[in-house]
Short mmCIF file of C-alpha atoms and ligand atoms in Angstrom, two decimals:
data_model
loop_
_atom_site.label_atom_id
_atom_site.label_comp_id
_atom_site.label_asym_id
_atom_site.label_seq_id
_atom_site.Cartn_x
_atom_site.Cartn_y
_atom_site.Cartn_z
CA UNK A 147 -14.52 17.59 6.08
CA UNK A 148 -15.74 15.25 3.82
CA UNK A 149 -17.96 11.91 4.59
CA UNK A 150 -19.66 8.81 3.31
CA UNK A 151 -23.34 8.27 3.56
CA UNK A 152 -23.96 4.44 2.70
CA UNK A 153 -27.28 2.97 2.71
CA UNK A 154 -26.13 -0.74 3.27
CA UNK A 155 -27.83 -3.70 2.06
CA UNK A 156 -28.07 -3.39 -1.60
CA UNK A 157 -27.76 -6.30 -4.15
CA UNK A 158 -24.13 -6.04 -5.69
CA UNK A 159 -23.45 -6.99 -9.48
CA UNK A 160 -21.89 -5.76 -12.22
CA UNK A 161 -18.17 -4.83 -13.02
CA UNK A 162 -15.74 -2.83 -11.53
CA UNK A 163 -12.32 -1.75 -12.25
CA UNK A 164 -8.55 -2.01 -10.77
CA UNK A 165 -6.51 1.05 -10.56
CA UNK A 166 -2.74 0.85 -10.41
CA UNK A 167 -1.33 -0.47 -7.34
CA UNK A 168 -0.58 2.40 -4.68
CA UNK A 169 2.33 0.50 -3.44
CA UNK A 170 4.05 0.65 -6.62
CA UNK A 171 2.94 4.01 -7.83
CA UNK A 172 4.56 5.50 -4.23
CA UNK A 173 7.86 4.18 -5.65
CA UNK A 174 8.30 6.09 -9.39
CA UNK A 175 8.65 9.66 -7.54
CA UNK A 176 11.92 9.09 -5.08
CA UNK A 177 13.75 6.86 -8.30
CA UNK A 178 13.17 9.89 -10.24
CA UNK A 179 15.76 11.63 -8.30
CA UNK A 180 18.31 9.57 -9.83
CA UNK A 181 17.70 10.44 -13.46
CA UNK A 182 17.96 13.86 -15.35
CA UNK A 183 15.71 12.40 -18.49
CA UNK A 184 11.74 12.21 -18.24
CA UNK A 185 9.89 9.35 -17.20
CA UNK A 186 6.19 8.66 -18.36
CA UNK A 187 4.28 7.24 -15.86
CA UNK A 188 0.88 5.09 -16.89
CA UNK A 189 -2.06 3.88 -15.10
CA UNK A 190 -0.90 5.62 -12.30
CA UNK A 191 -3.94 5.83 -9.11
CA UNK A 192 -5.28 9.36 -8.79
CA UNK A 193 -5.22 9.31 -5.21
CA UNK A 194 -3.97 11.56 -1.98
CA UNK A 195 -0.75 9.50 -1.70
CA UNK A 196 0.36 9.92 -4.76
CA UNK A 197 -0.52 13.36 -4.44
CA UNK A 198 1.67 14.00 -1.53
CA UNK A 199 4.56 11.98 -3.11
CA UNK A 200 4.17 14.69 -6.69
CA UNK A 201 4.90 17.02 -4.53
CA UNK A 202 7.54 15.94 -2.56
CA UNK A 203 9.37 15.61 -5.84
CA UNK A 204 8.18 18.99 -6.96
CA UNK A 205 9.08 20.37 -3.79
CA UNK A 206 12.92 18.80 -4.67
CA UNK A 207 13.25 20.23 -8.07
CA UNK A 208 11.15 17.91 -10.45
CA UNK A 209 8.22 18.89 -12.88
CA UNK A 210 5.09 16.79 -12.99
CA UNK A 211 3.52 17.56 -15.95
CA UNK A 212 -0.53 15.36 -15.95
CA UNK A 213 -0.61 14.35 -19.67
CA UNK A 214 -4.15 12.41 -19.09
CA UNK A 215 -6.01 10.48 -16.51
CA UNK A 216 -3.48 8.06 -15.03
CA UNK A 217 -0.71 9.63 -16.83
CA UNK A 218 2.03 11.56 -15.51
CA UNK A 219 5.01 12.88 -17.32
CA UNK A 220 8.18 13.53 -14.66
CA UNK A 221 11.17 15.84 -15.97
CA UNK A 222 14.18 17.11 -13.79
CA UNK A 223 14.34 20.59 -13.79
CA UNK A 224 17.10 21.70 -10.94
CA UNK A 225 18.35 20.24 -7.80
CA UNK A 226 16.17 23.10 -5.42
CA UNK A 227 16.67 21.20 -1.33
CA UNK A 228 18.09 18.45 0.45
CA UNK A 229 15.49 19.03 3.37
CA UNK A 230 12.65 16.93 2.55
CA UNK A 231 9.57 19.19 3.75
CA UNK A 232 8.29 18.22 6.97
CA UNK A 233 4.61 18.73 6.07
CA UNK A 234 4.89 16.59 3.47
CA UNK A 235 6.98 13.44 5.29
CA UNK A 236 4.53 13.68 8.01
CA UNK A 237 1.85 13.19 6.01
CA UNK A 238 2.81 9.11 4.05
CA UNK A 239 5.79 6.83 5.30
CA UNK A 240 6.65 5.87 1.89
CA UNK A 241 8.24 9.39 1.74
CA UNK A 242 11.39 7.31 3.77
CA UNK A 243 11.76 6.23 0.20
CA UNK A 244 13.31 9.95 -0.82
CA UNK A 245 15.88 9.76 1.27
CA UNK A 246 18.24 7.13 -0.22
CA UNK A 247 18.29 8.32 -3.73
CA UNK A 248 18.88 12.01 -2.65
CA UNK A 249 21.85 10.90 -0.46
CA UNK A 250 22.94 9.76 -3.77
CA UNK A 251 22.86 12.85 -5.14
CA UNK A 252 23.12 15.56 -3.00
CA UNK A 253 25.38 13.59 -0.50
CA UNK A 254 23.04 15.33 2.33
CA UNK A 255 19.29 14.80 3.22
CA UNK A 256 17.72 15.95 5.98
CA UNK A 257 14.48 14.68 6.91
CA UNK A 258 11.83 14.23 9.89
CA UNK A 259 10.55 11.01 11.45
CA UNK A 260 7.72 9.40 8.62
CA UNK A 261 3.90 9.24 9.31
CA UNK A 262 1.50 7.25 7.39
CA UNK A 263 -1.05 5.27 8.70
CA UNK A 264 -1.19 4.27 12.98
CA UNK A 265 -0.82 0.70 12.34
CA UNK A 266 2.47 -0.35 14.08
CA UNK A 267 4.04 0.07 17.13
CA UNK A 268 4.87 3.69 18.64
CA UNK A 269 5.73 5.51 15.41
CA UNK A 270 6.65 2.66 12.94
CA UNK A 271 10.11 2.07 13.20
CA UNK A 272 12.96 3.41 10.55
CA UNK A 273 16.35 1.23 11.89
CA UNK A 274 16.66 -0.93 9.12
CA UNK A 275 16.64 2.12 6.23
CA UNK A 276 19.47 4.03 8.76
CA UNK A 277 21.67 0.99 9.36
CA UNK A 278 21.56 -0.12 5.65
CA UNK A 279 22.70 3.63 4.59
CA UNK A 280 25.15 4.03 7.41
CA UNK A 281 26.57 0.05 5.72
CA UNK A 282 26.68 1.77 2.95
CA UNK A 283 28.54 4.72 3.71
CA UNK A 284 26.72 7.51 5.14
CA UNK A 285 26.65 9.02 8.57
CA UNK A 286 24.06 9.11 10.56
CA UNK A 287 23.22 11.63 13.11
CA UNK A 288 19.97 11.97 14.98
CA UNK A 289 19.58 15.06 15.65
CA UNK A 290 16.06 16.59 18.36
CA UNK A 291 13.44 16.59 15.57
CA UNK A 292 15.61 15.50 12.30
CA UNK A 293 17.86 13.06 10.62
CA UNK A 294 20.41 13.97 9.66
CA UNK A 295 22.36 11.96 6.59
CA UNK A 296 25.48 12.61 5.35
CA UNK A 297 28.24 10.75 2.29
CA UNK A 298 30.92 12.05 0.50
CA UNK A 299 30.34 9.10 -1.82
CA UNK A 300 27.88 5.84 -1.07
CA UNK A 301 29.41 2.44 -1.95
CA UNK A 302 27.91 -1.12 -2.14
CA UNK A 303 27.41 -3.40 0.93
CA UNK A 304 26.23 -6.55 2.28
CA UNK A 305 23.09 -5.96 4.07
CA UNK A 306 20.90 -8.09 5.81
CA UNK A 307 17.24 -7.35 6.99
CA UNK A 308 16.74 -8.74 10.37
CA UNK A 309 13.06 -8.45 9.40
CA UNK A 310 11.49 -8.35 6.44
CA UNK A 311 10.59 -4.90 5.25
CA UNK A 312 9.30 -3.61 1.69
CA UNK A 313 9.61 -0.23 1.39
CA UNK A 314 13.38 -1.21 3.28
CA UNK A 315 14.05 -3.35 0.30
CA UNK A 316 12.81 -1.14 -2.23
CA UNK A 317 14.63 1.96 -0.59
CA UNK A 318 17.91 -0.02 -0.41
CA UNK A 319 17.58 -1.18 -3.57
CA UNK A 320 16.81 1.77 -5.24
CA UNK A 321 19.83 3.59 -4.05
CA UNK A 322 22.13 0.71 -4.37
CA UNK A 323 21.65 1.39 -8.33
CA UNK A 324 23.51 4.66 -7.90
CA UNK A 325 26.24 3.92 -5.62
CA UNK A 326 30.17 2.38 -6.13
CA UNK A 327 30.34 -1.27 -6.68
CA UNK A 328 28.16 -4.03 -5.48
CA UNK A 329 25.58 -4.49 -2.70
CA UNK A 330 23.50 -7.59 -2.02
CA UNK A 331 20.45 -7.21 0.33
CA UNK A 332 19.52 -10.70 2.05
CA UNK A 333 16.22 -11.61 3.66
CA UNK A 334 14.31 -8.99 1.08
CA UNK A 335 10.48 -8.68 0.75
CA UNK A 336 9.37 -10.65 -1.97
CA UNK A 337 6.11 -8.46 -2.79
CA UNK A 338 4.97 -8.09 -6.93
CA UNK A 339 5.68 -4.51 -6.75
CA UNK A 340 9.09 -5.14 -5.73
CA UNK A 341 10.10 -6.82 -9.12
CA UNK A 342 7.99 -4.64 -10.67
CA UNK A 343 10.26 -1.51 -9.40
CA UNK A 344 13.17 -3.60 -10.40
CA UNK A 345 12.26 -4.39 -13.98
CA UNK A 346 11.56 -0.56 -14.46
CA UNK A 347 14.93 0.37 -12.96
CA UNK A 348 16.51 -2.21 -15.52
CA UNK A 349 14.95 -1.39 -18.44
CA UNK A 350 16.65 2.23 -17.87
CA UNK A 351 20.07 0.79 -17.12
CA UNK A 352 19.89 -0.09 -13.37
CA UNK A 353 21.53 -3.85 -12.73
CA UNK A 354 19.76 -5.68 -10.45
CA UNK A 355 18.88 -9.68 -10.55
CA UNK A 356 17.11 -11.75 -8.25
CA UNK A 357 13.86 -9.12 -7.31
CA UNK A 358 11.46 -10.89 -6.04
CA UNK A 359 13.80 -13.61 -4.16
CA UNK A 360 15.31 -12.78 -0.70
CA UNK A 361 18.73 -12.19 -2.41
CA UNK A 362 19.40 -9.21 -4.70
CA UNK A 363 21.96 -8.12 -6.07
CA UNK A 364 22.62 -4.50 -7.32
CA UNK A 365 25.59 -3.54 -9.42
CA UNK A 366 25.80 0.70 -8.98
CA UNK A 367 26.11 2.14 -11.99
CA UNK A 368 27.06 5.62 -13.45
CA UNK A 369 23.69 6.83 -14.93
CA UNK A 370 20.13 5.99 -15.91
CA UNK A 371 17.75 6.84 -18.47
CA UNK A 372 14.41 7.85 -18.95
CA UNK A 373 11.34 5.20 -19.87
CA UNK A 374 8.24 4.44 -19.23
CA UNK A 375 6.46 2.93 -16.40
CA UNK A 376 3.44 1.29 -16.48
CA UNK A 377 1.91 0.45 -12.76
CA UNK A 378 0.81 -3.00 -12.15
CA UNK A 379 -2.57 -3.56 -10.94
CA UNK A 380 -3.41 -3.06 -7.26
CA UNK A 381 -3.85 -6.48 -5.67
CA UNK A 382 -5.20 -5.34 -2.47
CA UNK A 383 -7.98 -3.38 -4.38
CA UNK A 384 -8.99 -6.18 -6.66
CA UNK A 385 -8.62 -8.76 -2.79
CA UNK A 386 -10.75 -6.23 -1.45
CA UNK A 387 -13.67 -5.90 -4.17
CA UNK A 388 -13.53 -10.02 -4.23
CA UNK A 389 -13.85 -10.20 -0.41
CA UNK A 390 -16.47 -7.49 -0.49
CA UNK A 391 -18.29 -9.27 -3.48
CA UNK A 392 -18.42 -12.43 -1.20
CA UNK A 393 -19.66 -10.97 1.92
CA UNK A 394 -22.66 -9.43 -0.23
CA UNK A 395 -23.13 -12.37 -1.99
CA UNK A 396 -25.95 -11.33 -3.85
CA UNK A 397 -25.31 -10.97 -7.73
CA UNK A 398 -22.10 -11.15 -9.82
CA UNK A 399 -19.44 -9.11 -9.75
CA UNK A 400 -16.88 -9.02 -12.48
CA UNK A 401 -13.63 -7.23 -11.18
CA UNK A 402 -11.49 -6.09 -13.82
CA UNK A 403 -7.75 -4.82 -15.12
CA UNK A 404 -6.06 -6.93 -12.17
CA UNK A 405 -3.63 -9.73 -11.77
CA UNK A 406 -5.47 -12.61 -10.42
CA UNK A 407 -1.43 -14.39 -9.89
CA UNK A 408 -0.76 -11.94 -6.88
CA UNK A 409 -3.82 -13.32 -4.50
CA UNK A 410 -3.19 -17.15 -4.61
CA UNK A 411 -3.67 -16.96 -1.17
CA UNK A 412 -6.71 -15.74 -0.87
CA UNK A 413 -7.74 -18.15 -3.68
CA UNK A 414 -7.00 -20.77 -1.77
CA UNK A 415 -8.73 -19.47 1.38
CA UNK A 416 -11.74 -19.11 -0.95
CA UNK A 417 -11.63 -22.10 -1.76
CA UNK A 418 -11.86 -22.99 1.92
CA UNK A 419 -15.01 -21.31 2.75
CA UNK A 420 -16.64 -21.77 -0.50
CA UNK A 421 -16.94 -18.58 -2.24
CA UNK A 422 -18.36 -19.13 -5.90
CA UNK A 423 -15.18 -17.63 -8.22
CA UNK A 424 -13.76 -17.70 -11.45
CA UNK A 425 -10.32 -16.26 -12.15
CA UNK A 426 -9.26 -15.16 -15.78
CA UNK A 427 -6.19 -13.64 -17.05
CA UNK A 428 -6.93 -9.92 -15.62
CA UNK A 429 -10.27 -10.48 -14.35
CA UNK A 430 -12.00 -12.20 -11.19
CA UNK A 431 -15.68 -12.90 -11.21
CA UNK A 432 -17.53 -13.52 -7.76
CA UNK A 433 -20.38 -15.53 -7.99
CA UNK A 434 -22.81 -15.91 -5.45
CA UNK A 435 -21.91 -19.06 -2.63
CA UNK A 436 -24.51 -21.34 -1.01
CA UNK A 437 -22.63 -20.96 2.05
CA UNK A 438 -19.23 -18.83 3.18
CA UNK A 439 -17.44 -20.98 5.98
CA UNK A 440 -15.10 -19.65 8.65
CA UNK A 441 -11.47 -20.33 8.24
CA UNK A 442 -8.32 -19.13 10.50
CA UNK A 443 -5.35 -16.43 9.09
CA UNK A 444 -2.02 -15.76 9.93
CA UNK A 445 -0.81 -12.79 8.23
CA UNK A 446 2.55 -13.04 6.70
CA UNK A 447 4.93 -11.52 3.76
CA UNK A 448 4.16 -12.11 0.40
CA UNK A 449 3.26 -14.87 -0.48
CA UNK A 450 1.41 -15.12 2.44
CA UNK A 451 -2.23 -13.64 3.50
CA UNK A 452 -0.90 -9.69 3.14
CA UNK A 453 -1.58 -7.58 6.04
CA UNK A 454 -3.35 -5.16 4.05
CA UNK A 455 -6.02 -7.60 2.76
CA UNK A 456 -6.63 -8.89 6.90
CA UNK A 457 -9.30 -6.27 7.43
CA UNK A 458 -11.44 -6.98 4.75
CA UNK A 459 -10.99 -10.81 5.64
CA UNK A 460 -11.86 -9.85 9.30
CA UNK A 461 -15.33 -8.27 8.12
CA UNK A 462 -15.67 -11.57 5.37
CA UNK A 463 -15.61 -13.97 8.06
CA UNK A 464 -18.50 -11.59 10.22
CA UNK A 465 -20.66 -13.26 6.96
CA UNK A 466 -19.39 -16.58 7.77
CA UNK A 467 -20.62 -19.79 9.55
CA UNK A 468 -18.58 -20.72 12.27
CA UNK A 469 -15.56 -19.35 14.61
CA UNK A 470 -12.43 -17.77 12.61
CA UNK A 471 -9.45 -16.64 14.15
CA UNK A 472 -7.33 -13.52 12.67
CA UNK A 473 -3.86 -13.32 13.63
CA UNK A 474 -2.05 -10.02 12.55
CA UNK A 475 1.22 -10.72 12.40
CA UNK A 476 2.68 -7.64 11.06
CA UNK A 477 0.82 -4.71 12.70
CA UNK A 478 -0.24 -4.52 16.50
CA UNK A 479 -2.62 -1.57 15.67
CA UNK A 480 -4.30 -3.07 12.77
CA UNK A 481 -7.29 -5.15 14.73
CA UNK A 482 -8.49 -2.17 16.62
CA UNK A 483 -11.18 -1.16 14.28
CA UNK A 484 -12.65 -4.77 15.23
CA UNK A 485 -14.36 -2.20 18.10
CA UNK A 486 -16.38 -0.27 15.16
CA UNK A 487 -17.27 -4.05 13.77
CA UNK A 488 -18.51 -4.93 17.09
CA UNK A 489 -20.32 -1.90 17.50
CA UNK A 490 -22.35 -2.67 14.18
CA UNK A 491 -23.35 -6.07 15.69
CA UNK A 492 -20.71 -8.51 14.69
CA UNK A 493 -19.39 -10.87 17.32
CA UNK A 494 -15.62 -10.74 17.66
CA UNK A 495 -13.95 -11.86 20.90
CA UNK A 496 -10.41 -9.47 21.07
CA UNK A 497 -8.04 -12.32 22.64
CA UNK A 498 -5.27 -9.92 22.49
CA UNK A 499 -3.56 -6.65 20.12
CA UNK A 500 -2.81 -9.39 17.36
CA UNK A 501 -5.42 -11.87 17.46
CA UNK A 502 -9.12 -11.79 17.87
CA UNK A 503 -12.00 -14.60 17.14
CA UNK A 504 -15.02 -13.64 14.67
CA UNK A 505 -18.19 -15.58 15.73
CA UNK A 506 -20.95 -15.75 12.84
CA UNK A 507 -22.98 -14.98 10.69
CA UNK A 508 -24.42 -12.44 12.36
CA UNK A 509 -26.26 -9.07 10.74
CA UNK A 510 -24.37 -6.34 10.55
CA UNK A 511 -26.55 -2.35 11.34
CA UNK A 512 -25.77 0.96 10.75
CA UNK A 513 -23.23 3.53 12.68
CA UNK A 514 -21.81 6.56 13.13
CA UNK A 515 -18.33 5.69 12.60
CA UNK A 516 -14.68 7.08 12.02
CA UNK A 517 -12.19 5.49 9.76
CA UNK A 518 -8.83 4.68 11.29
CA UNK A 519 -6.48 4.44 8.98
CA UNK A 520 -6.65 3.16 4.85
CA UNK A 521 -7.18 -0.56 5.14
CA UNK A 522 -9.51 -0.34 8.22
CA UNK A 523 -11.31 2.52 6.79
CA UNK A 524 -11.96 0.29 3.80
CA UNK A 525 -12.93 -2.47 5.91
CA UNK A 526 -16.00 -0.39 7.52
CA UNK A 527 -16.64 0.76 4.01
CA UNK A 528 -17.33 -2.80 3.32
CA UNK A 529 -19.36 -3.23 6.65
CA UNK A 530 -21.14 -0.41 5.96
CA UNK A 531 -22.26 -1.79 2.69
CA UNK A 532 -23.85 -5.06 3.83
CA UNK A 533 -25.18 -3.72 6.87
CA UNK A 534 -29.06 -2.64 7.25
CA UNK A 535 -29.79 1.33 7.39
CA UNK A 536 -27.62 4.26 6.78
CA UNK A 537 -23.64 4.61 8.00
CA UNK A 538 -21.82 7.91 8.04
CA UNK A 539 -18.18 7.59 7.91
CA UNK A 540 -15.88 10.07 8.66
CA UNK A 541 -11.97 10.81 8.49
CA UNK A 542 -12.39 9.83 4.74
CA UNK A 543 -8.87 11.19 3.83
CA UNK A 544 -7.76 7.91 5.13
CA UNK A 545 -9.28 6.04 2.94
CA UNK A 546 -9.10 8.32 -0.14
CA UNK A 547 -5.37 8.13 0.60
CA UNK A 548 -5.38 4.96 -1.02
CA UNK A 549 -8.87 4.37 -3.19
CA UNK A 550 -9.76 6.40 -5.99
CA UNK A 551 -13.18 7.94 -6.89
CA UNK A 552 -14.02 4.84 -4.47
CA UNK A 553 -18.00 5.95 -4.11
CA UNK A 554 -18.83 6.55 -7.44
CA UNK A 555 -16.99 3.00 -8.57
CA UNK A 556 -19.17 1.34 -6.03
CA UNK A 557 -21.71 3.02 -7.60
CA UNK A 558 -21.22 1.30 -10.41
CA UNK A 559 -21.81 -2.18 -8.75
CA UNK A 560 -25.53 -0.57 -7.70
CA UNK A 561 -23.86 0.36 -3.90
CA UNK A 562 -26.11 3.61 -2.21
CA UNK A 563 -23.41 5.67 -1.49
CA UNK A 564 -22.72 9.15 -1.53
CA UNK A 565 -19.24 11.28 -0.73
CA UNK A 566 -20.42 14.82 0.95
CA UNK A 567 -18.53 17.58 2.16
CA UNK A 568 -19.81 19.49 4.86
N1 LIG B 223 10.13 -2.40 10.48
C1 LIG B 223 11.13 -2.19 11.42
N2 LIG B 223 12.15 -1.36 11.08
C2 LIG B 223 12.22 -0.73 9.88
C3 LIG B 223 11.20 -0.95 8.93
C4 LIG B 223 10.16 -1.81 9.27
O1 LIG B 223 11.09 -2.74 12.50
O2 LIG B 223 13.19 0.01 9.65
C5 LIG B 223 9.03 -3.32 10.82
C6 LIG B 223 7.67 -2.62 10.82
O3 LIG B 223 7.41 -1.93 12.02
C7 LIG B 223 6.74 -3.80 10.59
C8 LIG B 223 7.55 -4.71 9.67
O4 LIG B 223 8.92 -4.30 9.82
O5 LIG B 223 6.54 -4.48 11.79
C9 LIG B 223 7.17 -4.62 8.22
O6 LIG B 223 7.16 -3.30 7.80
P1 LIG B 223 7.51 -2.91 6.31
O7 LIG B 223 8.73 -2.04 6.33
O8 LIG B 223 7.46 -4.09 5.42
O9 LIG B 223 6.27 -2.04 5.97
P2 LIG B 223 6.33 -0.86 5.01
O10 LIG B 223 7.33 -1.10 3.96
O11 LIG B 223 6.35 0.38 5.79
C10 LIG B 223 4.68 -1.72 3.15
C11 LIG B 223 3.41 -1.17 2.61
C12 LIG B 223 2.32 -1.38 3.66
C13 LIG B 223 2.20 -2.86 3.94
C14 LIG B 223 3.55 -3.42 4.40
C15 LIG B 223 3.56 -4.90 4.62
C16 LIG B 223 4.13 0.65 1.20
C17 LIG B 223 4.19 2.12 0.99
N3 LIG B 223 3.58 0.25 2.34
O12 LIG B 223 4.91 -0.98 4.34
O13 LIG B 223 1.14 -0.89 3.11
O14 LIG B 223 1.26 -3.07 4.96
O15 LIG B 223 4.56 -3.10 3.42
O16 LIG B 223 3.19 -5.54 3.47
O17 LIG B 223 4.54 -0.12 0.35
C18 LIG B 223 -1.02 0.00 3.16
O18 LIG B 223 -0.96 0.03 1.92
O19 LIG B 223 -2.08 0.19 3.82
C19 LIG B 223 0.20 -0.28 3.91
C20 LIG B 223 0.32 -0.02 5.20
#
């Protein structure tokens, strides 16, 4: 099992860089199903996820070939299963996002319920993806431990989300590409990596307008090409450094290769509470703040405070002066790890699962701790490193699910940490 040792406390400065956006990487591997020419992938995150989803596709007839760092080279080599491997679905939900495009293909796909991360309620529901391929054709059986997914031939449909979902939208929208006729999904996510997907898909003949609104439309078509995808820049990684950068507030911190566009709302919570910041065009720089002031979120899709970014907020606001309330919208799992926080010293009041109150500043001290899940796991990472005396953090797959080489980039920003295995 491998660990983190951090010895907390150290002045931060210098620069750090943003890998490609796990959310968007997760996406490449299922479209690749629908094409039988290669796709380059670029500035892709070296990271377990990822991992998990090469194999999947491997594991479904595709070759990934690693042409460098960051670079992967996919090629369809034969059609081998229309199970998708148990091991491997249990492992990341955004393997749901196989199932649509090999419906497509194979007109069969069986498949277990998705893990991923113990955020949501029981095991993170899958309705909306089932009812959106049953409006599109397919039958759908649930069978003791399996779907099961059947359609001669998939054909367009008017779908609405009675929630908002991303990986729904993308999954939907995906396969919509490759079916008969027309389908328009209402009430879609809006999230950056959603256009992103799209404007991929299009530039190798997909037909889709309006990603990135809650209306798109997707006109099927026959075929689609090879190209090359480059992965946008992950905004929850460059949030996170910036929040972290702030709660150390101790020296600058440049943090580089991002998109400073996809956080406006955490700009404007910075602005708030005072952090010190300068955006550029793909860079952030923290500066230190005289003083960080507490300041109330509500969770909510993009463009609103991302779920994934509320954890590092949470431990932000442990730093700042005053009472802040966090309201998780989204998630009813994902304030839990506010019991590790407490245990470090910080003074949080749980009002209930989706809201609890942060009292500060107060100092944070070392623990022996376990990390939940990715985002919370990062979170204590973040504790950990502006906390007096020497953390151990366990369950690290969690976080290196979504964070790569994490230690030795914090490294970088003169952070005492060390990754053992024991
Ligand atoms: N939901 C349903 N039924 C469904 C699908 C979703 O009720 O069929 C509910 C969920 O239980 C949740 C809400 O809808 O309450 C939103 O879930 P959504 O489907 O949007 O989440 P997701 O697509 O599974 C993606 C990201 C998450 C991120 C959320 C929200 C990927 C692979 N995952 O999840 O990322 O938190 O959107 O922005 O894109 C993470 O990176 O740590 C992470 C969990």
């Amino acid at each position: 099992m491998e660990k983190l040792i951090i010895n907390g406390g150290k002045d931060l400065e210098g620069k750090i860089q943003v890998k490609g956006a796990k959310n968007a990487a997760l996406k490449i591997f299922p479209l690749a199903l629908l094409t039988k020419e290669p796709i380059l992938v670029t500035n892709l995150p070296e990271i377990e996820d990822c991992r998990r989803a090469e194999e999947m596709l491997i594991a479904l007839g595709h070759r990934v070939k690693k042409i460098k760092h960051g670079t992967v080279e996919i090629q369809f080599k034969n059609r081998t299963c229309i199970n998708l491997p148990a091991d491997l679905v249990n492992k990341f939900r955004a393997s749901i996002l196989f199932v649509g495009p090999l419906l497509a293909s194979c007109q069969e796909v069986y498949f277990p319920h998705p893990g991923g991360c113990v955020i949501g309620a029981g095991t993170r529901p899958i309705d909306m993806f089932l009812d959106g391929f049953s409006k599109m054709g397919a039958r759908v059986e649930i069978l003791e431990n399996n779907y099961r997914l059947t359609a001669k031939k998939l054909k367009g449909a008017d779908i609405f989300f009675p929630k908002i979902t991303v990986t729904g939208t993308e999954s939907l929208m995906t396969t919509a590409c490759f079916v008969d006729g027309v389908t328009v999904l209402k009430n879609c996510a809006m999230e950056p990596e959603i256009p992103a997907l799209a404007d991929f898909l299009n530039s190798i003949g997909a037909q889709i307008q309006g990603a990135g609104t809650p209306i798109i439309k997707i006109k099927g078509v026959k075929e689609l090409k090879g190209g090359e995808y480059k992965i946008i820049p992950d905004r929850i990684e460059a949030g996170t450094f910036a929040m972290l950068a702030a709660a150390s507030n101790n020296g600058e911190v440049l943090i580089e290769n991002c998109e400073p566009l996809h956080l406006e709302v955490l700009w404007a919570a910075f602005d708030k509470i005072g952090v010190n910041y300068r955006l550029s065009k793909n860079s952030i720089s923290i500066l230190p703040s005289k003083k960080i002031l507490s300041y109330d979120i509500t969770t909510h899709e993009y463009p609103g405070f991302a779920t994934d970014l509320q954890s590092a907020f949470t431990v932000l606001m442990t730093q700042a002066h005053g009472s802040s309330l966090i309201h998780e919208t989204i998630y009813d799992r994902r304030l839990l790890f506010c019991d590790s926080l407490t245990q470090m010293g910080a003074n949080i009041i749980m009002a209930d699962p989706h809201r609890v109150v942060v009292n500060g500043p107060t100092k944070m001290h070392s623990r022996k701790l376990v990390s939940p899940d990715l985002r919370a796991g990062m979170a204590l990472v973040m504790a950990a490193l502006i906390a007096q005396g020497q953390t151990e953090i366990d369950n690290i797959y969690q976080i290196e699910r979504g964070y790569e080489n994490l230690a030795e980039r914090l490294k970088g920003l003169g952070a005492d940490i060390k990754r053992i295995k024991e």
